[in-house]
Amino acid sequence: MTEHDPVDQENPELDADGVEPGAPAEPAGEAGAEGSAGPADAAQEGTDVSDPLADAQRKVGELTTDLQRLQAEYVNYKRRVDRDRELVSQNATYKVLSPIVEVLDTIDLAREHGEVTGGFKAVADQLERIVSNLGLTKFGEPGETFDPTIHEALSHLGTDAEVTETTVKVLAKAGYRIGDRVVRAAQVLVVDPE
């Protein structure tokens, strides 16, 4: 054999293409399928090769968005907890002070009859100071305009030429509230305008 002879010298059974005679030929498209794809193949398949800087910037953007979302959720959670804590505190104060309103009514009646003297006066004054510091305030006076949200009308006493709208004429029991929340409506007798 000559050196220009295409047959493999070491394996004489292979033909000029390096294929054993009688073996099925590989299709042309699969010849380099198992090997690494060249740059032309990568361009044809899409952009598998990407810019590391663009990937890093995209990742930073995603993480920043996640962080902002978590921060907003935390701020909302903190507000909700603070609001709930305040509501629980108001409800506890309301529950404790509601029964004391009857004691304060008794003290008011005793004052009207001049029976709040000596040691009892000191105790009554101290009790009123304590409930006032806890936020319990007294309301209701004769001459106020009747407001059904804070007054309970026990009776109408007829009409009065001096008033232009339904007005409290007599205060039977003072009302009490904590902030804007009414503990007990003022019990009143009212007069209507003529």
JSON list of C-alpha atoms in Angstrom, two decimals:
[
{"chain": "A", "resi": 1, "resn": "MET", "atom": "CA", "xyz": [0.00, 0.00, 0.00]},
{"chain": "A", "resi": 2, "resn": "THR", "atom": "CA", "xyz": [1.10, 3.54, -0.70]},
{"chain": "A", "resi": 3, "resn": "GLU", "atom": "CA", "xyz": [1.09, 6.41, 1.67]},
{"chain": "A", "resi": 4, "resn": "HIS", "atom": "CA", "xyz": [-1.75, 8.00, -0.29]},
{"chain": "A", "resi": 5, "resn": "ASP", "atom": "CA", "xyz": [-3.90, 4.93, 0.14]},
{"chain": "A", "resi": 6, "resn": "PRO", "atom": "CA", "xyz": [-6.96, 5.92, 2.29]},
{"chain": "A", "resi": 7, "resn": "VAL", "atom": "CA", "xyz": [-7.21, 2.52, 4.01]},
{"chain": "A", "resi": 8, "resn": "ASP", "atom": "CA", "xyz": [-6.01, 2.47, 7.63]},
{"chain": "A", "resi": 9, "resn": "GLN", "atom": "CA", "xyz": [-2.65, 0.78, 7.96]},
{"chain": "A", "resi": 10, "resn": "GLU", "atom": "CA", "xyz": [-3.17, -0.40, 11.52]},
{"chain": "A", "resi": 11, "resn": "ASN", "atom": "CA", "xyz": [-6.73, -1.64, 10.97]},
{"chain": "A", "resi": 12, "resn": "PRO", "atom": "CA", "xyz": [-7.00, -2.95, 7.44]},
{"chain": "A", "resi": 13, "resn": "GLU", "atom": "CA", "xyz": [-10.67, -3.86, 7.92]},
{"chain": "A", "resi": 14, "resn": "LEU", "atom": "CA", "xyz": [-11.73, -0.15, 7.89]},
{"chain": "A", "resi": 15, "resn": "ASP", "atom": "CA", "xyz": [-12.41, 1.63, 4.62]},
{"chain": "A", "resi": 16, "resn": "ALA", "atom": "CA", "xyz": [-11.31, 5.13, 3.57]},
{"chain": "A", "resi": 17, "resn": "ASP", "atom": "CA", "xyz": [-13.93, 6.86, 5.82]},
{"chain": "A", "resi": 18, "resn": "GLY", "atom": "CA", "xyz": [-12.83, 4.89, 8.89]},
{"chain": "A", "resi": 19, "resn": "VAL", "atom": "CA", "xyz": [-16.00, 2.81, 8.86]},
{"chain": "A", "resi": 20, "resn": "GLU", "atom": "CA", "xyz": [-15.99, -0.95, 8.95]},
{"chain": "A", "resi": 21, "resn": "PRO", "atom": "CA", "xyz": [-17.32, -2.38, 5.72]},
{"chain": "A", "resi": 22, "resn": "GLY", "atom": "CA", "xyz": [-20.95, -3.49, 6.12]},
{"chain": "A", "resi": 23, "resn": "ALA", "atom": "CA", "xyz": [-21.56, -1.37, 9.26]},
{"chain": "A", "resi": 24, "resn": "PRO", "atom": "CA", "xyz": [-24.49, 1.06, 9.11]},
{"chain": "A", "resi": 25, "resn": "ALA", "atom": "CA", "xyz": [-23.39, 4.57, 8.31]},
{"chain": "A", "resi": 26, "resn": "GLU", "atom": "CA", "xyz": [-24.10, 7.37, 10.85]},
{"chain": "A", "resi": 27, "resn": "PRO", "atom": "CA", "xyz": [-26.33, 10.21, 9.69]},
{"chain": "A", "resi": 28, "resn": "ALA", "atom": "CA", "xyz": [-24.38, 13.39, 9.01]},
{"chain": "A", "resi": 29, "resn": "GLY", "atom": "CA", "xyz": [-26.22, 15.44, 11.70]},
{"chain": "A", "resi": 30, "resn": "GLU", "atom": "CA", "xyz": [-25.27, 13.07, 14.54]},
{"chain": "A", "resi": 31, "resn": "ALA", "atom": "CA", "xyz": [-21.56, 12.92, 13.82]},
{"chain": "A", "resi": 32, "resn": "GLY", "atom": "CA", "xyz": [-20.59, 15.40, 16.56]},
{"chain": "A", "resi": 33, "resn": "ALA", "atom": "CA", "xyz": [-23.62, 15.06, 18.82]},
{"chain": "A", "resi": 34, "resn": "GLU", "atom": "CA", "xyz": [-21.70, 13.56, 21.71]},
{"chain": "A", "resi": 35, "resn": "GLY", "atom": "CA", "xyz": [-18.90, 16.09, 21.55]},
{"chain": "A", "resi": 36, "resn": "SER", "atom": "CA", "xyz": [-19.02, 19.66, 22.81]},
{"chain": "A", "resi": 37, "resn": "ALA", "atom": "CA", "xyz": [-21.09, 22.10, 20.82]},
{"chain": "A", "resi": 38, "resn": "GLY", "atom": "CA", "xyz": [-19.20, 24.85, 19.08]},
{"chain": "A", "resi": 39, "resn": "PRO", "atom": "CA", "xyz": [-20.00, 28.57, 19.25]},
{"chain": "A", "resi": 40, "resn": "ALA", "atom": "CA", "xyz": [-22.15, 28.34, 16.15]},
{"chain": "A", "resi": 41, "resn": "ASP", "atom": "CA", "xyz": [-24.25, 25.61, 17.79]},
{"chain": "A", "resi": 42, "resn": "ALA", "atom": "CA", "xyz": [-24.69, 27.74, 20.96]},
{"chain": "A", "resi": 43, "resn": "ALA", "atom": "CA", "xyz": [-25.87, 30.68, 18.87]},
{"chain": "A", "resi": 44, "resn": "GLN", "atom": "CA", "xyz": [-28.39, 28.44, 17.12]},
{"chain": "A", "resi": 45, "resn": "GLU", "atom": "CA", "xyz": [-29.79, 26.93, 20.36]},
{"chain": "A", "resi": 46, "resn": "GLY", "atom": "CA", "xyz": [-30.34, 30.31, 22.10]},
{"chain": "A", "resi": 47, "resn": "THR", "atom": "CA", "xyz": [-28.35, 32.27, 24.62]},
{"chain": "A", "resi": 48, "resn": "ASP", "atom": "CA", "xyz": [-27.08, 29.55, 26.95]},
{"chain": "A", "resi": 49, "resn": "VAL", "atom": "CA", "xyz": [-23.97, 31.59, 27.50]},
{"chain": "A", "resi": 50, "resn": "SER", "atom": "CA", "xyz": [-24.96, 34.70, 29.48]},
{"chain": "A", "resi": 51, "resn": "ASP", "atom": "CA", "xyz": [-23.27, 37.75, 30.88]},
{"chain": "A", "resi": 52, "resn": "PRO", "atom": "CA", "xyz": [-22.24, 37.18, 34.54]},
{"chain": "A", "resi": 53, "resn": "LEU", "atom": "CA", "xyz": [-22.68, 40.90, 35.34]},
{"chain": "A", "resi": 54, "resn": "ALA", "atom": "CA", "xyz": [-26.25, 40.90, 33.99]},
{"chain": "A", "resi": 55, "resn": "ASP", "atom": "CA", "xyz": [-27.00, 37.74, 36.01]},
{"chain": "A", "resi": 56, "resn": "ALA", "atom": "CA", "xyz": [-25.61, 39.34, 39.18]},
{"chain": "A", "resi": 57, "resn": "GLN", "atom": "CA", "xyz": [-27.62, 42.55, 38.62]},
{"chain": "A", "resi": 58, "resn": "ARG", "atom": "CA", "xyz": [-30.80, 40.55, 38.03]},
{"chain": "A", "resi": 59, "resn": "LYS", "atom": "CA", "xyz": [-30.16, 38.54, 41.20]},
{"chain": "A", "resi": 60, "resn": "VAL", "atom": "CA", "xyz": [-29.51, 41.74, 43.20]},
{"chain": "A", "resi": 61, "resn": "GLY", "atom": "CA", "xyz": [-32.79, 43.20, 41.87]},
{"chain": "A", "resi": 62, "resn": "GLU", "atom": "CA", "xyz": [-34.73, 40.09, 42.90]},
{"chain": "A", "resi": 63, "resn": "LEU", "atom": "CA", "xyz": [-33.16, 40.03, 46.36]},
{"chain": "A", "resi": 64, "resn": "THR", "atom": "CA", "xyz": [-33.81, 43.77, 46.82]},
{"chain": "A", "resi": 65, "resn": "THR", "atom": "CA", "xyz": [-37.48, 43.27, 45.91]},
{"chain": "A", "resi": 66, "resn": "ASP", "atom": "CA", "xyz": [-37.75, 40.35, 48.36]},
{"chain": "A", "resi": 67, "resn": "LEU", "atom": "CA", "xyz": [-36.11, 42.42, 51.10]},
{"chain": "A", "resi": 68, "resn": "GLN", "atom": "CA", "xyz": [-38.46, 45.37, 50.51]},
{"chain": "A", "resi": 69, "resn": "ARG", "atom": "CA", "xyz": [-41.48, 43.05, 50.60]},
{"chain": "A", "resi": 70, "resn": "LEU", "atom": "CA", "xyz": [-40.32, 41.44, 53.86]},
{"chain": "A", "resi": 71, "resn": "GLN", "atom": "CA", "xyz": [-39.61, 44.85, 55.37]},
{"chain": "A", "resi": 72, "resn": "ALA", "atom": "CA", "xyz": [-43.12, 46.08, 54.46]},
{"chain": "A", "resi": 73, "resn": "GLU", "atom": "CA", "xyz": [-44.64, 42.90, 55.94]},
{"chain": "A", "resi": 74, "resn": "TYR", "atom": "CA", "xyz": [-42.68, 43.45, 59.17]},
{"chain": "A", "resi": 75, "resn": "VAL", "atom": "CA", "xyz": [-43.77, 47.10, 59.46]},
{"chain": "A", "resi": 76, "resn": "ASN", "atom": "CA", "xyz": [-47.43, 46.06, 58.93]},
{"chain": "A", "resi": 77, "resn": "TYR", "atom": "CA", "xyz": [-47.04, 43.25, 61.48]},
{"chain": "A", "resi": 78, "resn": "LYS", "atom": "CA", "xyz": [-45.54, 45.66, 64.04]},
{"chain": "A", "resi": 79, "resn": "ARG", "atom": "CA", "xyz": [-48.39, 48.15, 63.53]},
{"chain": "A", "resi": 80, "resn": "ARG", "atom": "CA", "xyz": [-50.98, 45.39, 63.90]},
{"chain": "A", "resi": 81, "resn": "VAL", "atom": "CA", "xyz": [-49.33, 44.10, 67.10]},
{"chain": "A", "resi": 82, "resn": "ASP", "atom": "CA", "xyz": [-49.17, 47.62, 68.56]},
{"chain": "A", "resi": 83, "resn": "ARG", "atom": "CA", "xyz": [-52.82, 48.24, 67.67]},
{"chain": "A", "resi": 84, "resn": "ASP", "atom": "CA", "xyz": [-53.87, 44.88, 69.15]},
{"chain": "A", "resi": 85, "resn": "ARG", "atom": "CA", "xyz": [-51.83, 45.53, 72.30]},
{"chain": "A", "resi": 86, "resn": "GLU", "atom": "CA", "xyz": [-53.56, 48.90, 72.75]},
{"chain": "A", "resi": 87, "resn": "LEU", "atom": "CA", "xyz": [-56.98, 47.31, 72.17]},
{"chain": "A", "resi": 88, "resn": "VAL", "atom": "CA", "xyz": [-56.28, 44.57, 74.72]},
{"chain": "A", "resi": 89, "resn": "SER", "atom": "CA", "xyz": [-55.19, 47.22, 77.22]},
{"chain": "A", "resi": 90, "resn": "GLN", "atom": "CA", "xyz": [-58.36, 49.28, 76.62]},
{"chain": "A", "resi": 91, "resn": "ASN", "atom": "CA", "xyz": [-60.56, 46.19, 76.94]},
{"chain": "A", "resi": 92, "resn": "ALA", "atom": "CA", "xyz": [-58.87, 45.20, 80.22]},
{"chain": "A", "resi": 93, "resn": "THR", "atom": "CA", "xyz": [-59.29, 48.72, 81.59]},
{"chain": "A", "resi": 94, "resn": "TYR", "atom": "CA", "xyz": [-62.93, 48.75, 80.50]},
{"chain": "A", "resi": 95, "resn": "LYS", "atom": "CA", "xyz": [-63.58, 45.38, 82.13]},
{"chain": "A", "resi": 96, "resn": "VAL", "atom": "CA", "xyz": [-61.99, 46.45, 85.42]},
{"chain": "A", "resi": 97, "resn": "LEU", "atom": "CA", "xyz": [-63.59, 49.90, 85.62]},
{"chain": "A", "resi": 98, "resn": "SER", "atom": "CA", "xyz": [-67.14, 48.98, 84.54]},
{"chain": "A", "resi": 99, "resn": "PRO", "atom": "CA", "xyz": [-68.18, 47.59, 87.94]},
{"chain": "A", "resi": 100, "resn": "ILE", "atom": "CA", "xyz": [-66.55, 50.53, 89.76]},
{"chain": "A", "resi": 101, "resn": "VAL", "atom": "CA", "xyz": [-69.01, 52.91, 88.07]},
{"chain": "A", "resi": 102, "resn": "GLU", "atom": "CA", "xyz": [-71.72, 51.73, 90.51]},
{"chain": "A", "resi": 103, "resn": "VAL", "atom": "CA", "xyz": [-69.40, 52.51, 93.46]},
{"chain": "A", "resi": 104, "resn": "LEU", "atom": "CA", "xyz": [-68.81, 56.00, 92.05]},
{"chain": "A", "resi": 105, "resn": "ASP", "atom": "CA", "xyz": [-72.61, 56.47, 91.79]},
{"chain": "A", "resi": 106, "resn": "THR", "atom": "CA", "xyz": [-72.93, 55.59, 95.48]},
{"chain": "A", "resi": 107, "resn": "ILE", "atom": "CA", "xyz": [-70.20, 58.09, 96.35]},
{"chain": "A", "resi": 108, "resn": "ASP", "atom": "CA", "xyz": [-72.02, 60.79, 94.33]},
{"chain": "A", "resi": 109, "resn": "LEU", "atom": "CA", "xyz": [-75.29, 60.09, 96.21]},
{"chain": "A", "resi": 110, "resn": "ALA", "atom": "CA", "xyz": [-73.48, 60.23, 99.54]},
{"chain": "A", "resi": 111, "resn": "ARG", "atom": "CA", "xyz": [-71.95, 63.60, 98.56]},
{"chain": "A", "resi": 112, "resn": "GLU", "atom": "CA", "xyz": [-75.39, 64.97, 97.67]},
{"chain": "A", "resi": 113, "resn": "HIS", "atom": "CA", "xyz": [-76.59, 64.06, 101.16]},
{"chain": "A", "resi": 114, "resn": "GLY", "atom": "CA", "xyz": [-73.47, 65.42, 102.89]},
{"chain": "A", "resi": 115, "resn": "GLU", "atom": "CA", "xyz": [-72.32, 62.01, 104.10]},
{"chain": "A", "resi": 116, "resn": "VAL", "atom": "CA", "xyz": [-68.83, 62.08, 102.55]},
{"chain": "A", "resi": 117, "resn": "THR", "atom": "CA", "xyz": [-66.72, 63.26, 105.47]},
{"chain": "A", "resi": 118, "resn": "GLY", "atom": "CA", "xyz": [-63.58, 62.31, 107.40]},
{"chain": "A", "resi": 119, "resn": "GLY", "atom": "CA", "xyz": [-61.79, 59.12, 106.40]},
{"chain": "A", "resi": 120, "resn": "PHE", "atom": "CA", "xyz": [-64.50, 58.15, 103.94]},
{"chain": "A", "resi": 121, "resn": "LYS", "atom": "CA", "xyz": [-63.92, 61.41, 102.05]},
{"chain": "A", "resi": 122, "resn": "ALA", "atom": "CA", "xyz": [-60.20, 60.63, 101.71]},
{"chain": "A", "resi": 123, "resn": "VAL", "atom": "CA", "xyz": [-60.99, 57.14, 100.38]},
{"chain": "A", "resi": 124, "resn": "ALA", "atom": "CA", "xyz": [-63.60, 58.49, 97.95]},
{"chain": "A", "resi": 125, "resn": "ASP", "atom": "CA", "xyz": [-61.22, 61.17, 96.66]},
{"chain": "A", "resi": 126, "resn": "GLN", "atom": "CA", "xyz": [-58.41, 58.65, 96.23]},
{"chain": "A", "resi": 127, "resn": "LEU", "atom": "CA", "xyz": [-60.67, 56.22, 94.34]},
{"chain": "A", "resi": 128, "resn": "GLU", "atom": "CA", "xyz": [-61.84, 59.00, 92.00]},
{"chain": "A", "resi": 129, "resn": "ARG", "atom": "CA", "xyz": [-58.21, 60.04, 91.36]},
{"chain": "A", "resi": 130, "resn": "ILE", "atom": "CA", "xyz": [-57.17, 56.47, 90.55]},
{"chain": "A", "resi": 131, "resn": "VAL", "atom": "CA", "xyz": [-59.99, 55.83, 88.06]},
{"chain": "A", "resi": 132, "resn": "SER", "atom": "CA", "xyz": [-59.38, 59.23, 86.50]},
{"chain": "A", "resi": 133, "resn": "ASN", "atom": "CA", "xyz": [-55.68, 58.36, 86.00]},
{"chain": "A", "resi": 134, "resn": "LEU", "atom": "CA", "xyz": [-56.79, 55.12, 84.33]},
{"chain": "A", "resi": 135, "resn": "GLY", "atom": "CA", "xyz": [-58.76, 57.17, 81.81]},
{"chain": "A", "resi": 136, "resn": "LEU", "atom": "CA", "xyz": [-62.29, 56.98, 83.20]},
{"chain": "A", "resi": 137, "resn": "THR", "atom": "CA", "xyz": [-64.01, 60.34, 82.77]},
{"chain": "A", "resi": 138, "resn": "LYS", "atom": "CA", "xyz": [-67.42, 61.46, 83.97]},
{"chain": "A", "resi": 139, "resn": "PHE", "atom": "CA", "xyz": [-69.84, 63.30, 81.69]},
{"chain": "A", "resi": 140, "resn": "GLY", "atom": "CA", "xyz": [-73.40, 64.58, 81.61]},
{"chain": "A", "resi": 141, "resn": "GLU", "atom": "CA", "xyz": [-74.74, 67.92, 82.82]},
{"chain": "A", "resi": 142, "resn": "PRO", "atom": "CA", "xyz": [-78.18, 69.54, 82.81]},
{"chain": "A", "resi": 143, "resn": "GLY", "atom": "CA", "xyz": [-78.46, 71.89, 79.84]},
{"chain": "A", "resi": 144, "resn": "GLU", "atom": "CA", "xyz": [-76.53, 69.66, 77.41]},
{"chain": "A", "resi": 145, "resn": "THR", "atom": "CA", "xyz": [-78.09, 68.88, 74.06]},
{"chain": "A", "resi": 146, "resn": "PHE", "atom": "CA", "xyz": [-79.48, 65.34, 74.14]},
{"chain": "A", "resi": 147, "resn": "ASP", "atom": "CA", "xyz": [-77.25, 62.92, 72.21]},
{"chain": "A", "resi": 148, "resn": "PRO", "atom": "CA", "xyz": [-78.58, 59.34, 72.01]},
{"chain": "A", "resi": 149, "resn": "THR", "atom": "CA", "xyz": [-75.04, 57.97, 71.59]},
{"chain": "A", "resi": 150, "resn": "ILE", "atom": "CA", "xyz": [-74.02, 59.16, 75.07]},
{"chain": "A", "resi": 151, "resn": "HIS", "atom": "CA", "xyz": [-77.35, 59.80, 76.85]},
{"chain": "A", "resi": 152, "resn": "GLU", "atom": "CA", "xyz": [-80.10, 57.42, 77.89]},
{"chain": "A", "resi": 153, "resn": "ALA", "atom": "CA", "xyz": [-83.41, 59.27, 78.14]},
{"chain": "A", "resi": 154, "resn": "LEU", "atom": "CA", "xyz": [-85.38, 57.87, 81.06]},
{"chain": "A", "resi": 155, "resn": "SER", "atom": "CA", "xyz": [-88.32, 60.25, 80.57]},
{"chain": "A", "resi": 156, "resn": "HIS", "atom": "CA", "xyz": [-89.58, 63.34, 78.73]},
{"chain": "A", "resi": 157, "resn": "LEU", "atom": "CA", "xyz": [-90.63, 66.18, 81.00]},
{"chain": "A", "resi": 158, "resn": "GLY", "atom": "CA", "xyz": [-92.67, 67.94, 78.33]},
{"chain": "A", "resi": 159, "resn": "THR", "atom": "CA", "xyz": [-91.65, 71.10, 76.53]},
{"chain": "A", "resi": 160, "resn": "ASP", "atom": "CA", "xyz": [-89.57, 74.13, 77.46]},
{"chain": "A", "resi": 161, "resn": "ALA", "atom": "CA", "xyz": [-89.72, 77.52, 75.70]},
{"chain": "A", "resi": 162, "resn": "GLU", "atom": "CA", "xyz": [-86.05, 78.18, 76.52]},
{"chain": "A", "resi": 163, "resn": "VAL", "atom": "CA", "xyz": [-84.65, 75.30, 74.44]},
{"chain": "A", "resi": 164, "resn": "THR", "atom": "CA", "xyz": [-84.40, 74.95, 70.66]},
{"chain": "A", "resi": 165, "resn": "GLU", "atom": "CA", "xyz": [-83.68, 71.21, 70.61]},
{"chain": "A", "resi": 166, "resn": "THR", "atom": "CA", "xyz": [-84.14, 68.23, 72.89]},
{"chain": "A", "resi": 167, "resn": "THR", "atom": "CA", "xyz": [-82.11, 69.05, 76.00]},
{"chain": "A", "resi": 168, "resn": "VAL", "atom": "CA", "xyz": [-81.05, 67.35, 79.23]},
{"chain": "A", "resi": 169, "resn": "LYS", "atom": "CA", "xyz": [-83.12, 68.86, 82.05]},
{"chain": "A", "resi": 170, "resn": "VAL", "atom": "CA", "xyz": [-82.20, 66.53, 84.94]},
{"chain": "A", "resi": 171, "resn": "LEU", "atom": "CA", "xyz": [-79.18, 64.24, 85.32]},
{"chain": "A", "resi": 172, "resn": "ALA", "atom": "CA", "xyz": [-80.28, 61.04, 87.08]},
{"chain": "A", "resi": 173, "resn": "LYS", "atom": "CA", "xyz": [-76.89, 59.25, 86.83]},
{"chain": "A", "resi": 174, "resn": "ALA", "atom": "CA", "xyz": [-73.67, 60.55, 85.35]},
{"chain": "A", "resi": 175, "resn": "GLY", "atom": "CA", "xyz": [-72.22, 58.82, 82.32]},
{"chain": "A", "resi": 176, "resn": "TYR", "atom": "CA", "xyz": [-68.68, 57.46, 82.16]},
{"chain": "A", "resi": 177, "resn": "ARG", "atom": "CA", "xyz": [-66.34, 56.84, 79.27]},
{"chain": "A", "resi": 178, "resn": "ILE", "atom": "CA", "xyz": [-62.78, 55.70, 78.62]},
{"chain": "A", "resi": 179, "resn": "GLY", "atom": "CA", "xyz": [-61.44, 57.73, 75.72]},
{"chain": "A", "resi": 180, "resn": "ASP", "atom": "CA", "xyz": [-64.20, 57.65, 73.11]},
{"chain": "A", "resi": 181, "resn": "ARG", "atom": "CA", "xyz": [-65.71, 54.42, 74.42]},
{"chain": "A", "resi": 182, "resn": "VAL", "atom": "CA", "xyz": [-68.82, 54.86, 76.55]},
{"chain": "A", "resi": 183, "resn": "VAL", "atom": "CA", "xyz": [-68.75, 52.69, 79.67]},
{"chain": "A", "resi": 184, "resn": "ARG", "atom": "CA", "xyz": [-72.23, 53.78, 80.67]},
{"chain": "A", "resi": 185, "resn": "ALA", "atom": "CA", "xyz": [-74.52, 56.33, 79.03]},
{"chain": "A", "resi": 186, "resn": "ALA", "atom": "CA", "xyz": [-75.65, 59.23, 81.19]},
{"chain": "A", "resi": 187, "resn": "GLN", "atom": "CA", "xyz": [-79.19, 58.58, 82.42]},
{"chain": "A", "resi": 188, "resn": "VAL", "atom": "CA", "xyz": [-81.20, 61.76, 81.92]},
{"chain": "A", "resi": 189, "resn": "LEU", "atom": "CA", "xyz": [-84.63, 63.36, 81.90]},
{"chain": "A", "resi": 190, "resn": "VAL", "atom": "CA", "xyz": [-85.16, 65.55, 78.84]},
{"chain": "A", "resi": 191, "resn": "VAL", "atom": "CA", "xyz": [-87.33, 68.39, 77.62]},
{"chain": "A", "resi": 192, "resn": "ASP", "atom": "CA", "xyz": [-88.34, 69.14, 74.05]},
{"chain": "A", "resi": 193, "resn": "PRO", "atom": "CA", "xyz": [-88.61, 72.55, 72.41]},
{"chain": "A", "resi": 194, "resn": "GLU", "atom": "CA", "xyz": [-92.09, 74.03, 72.11]}
]
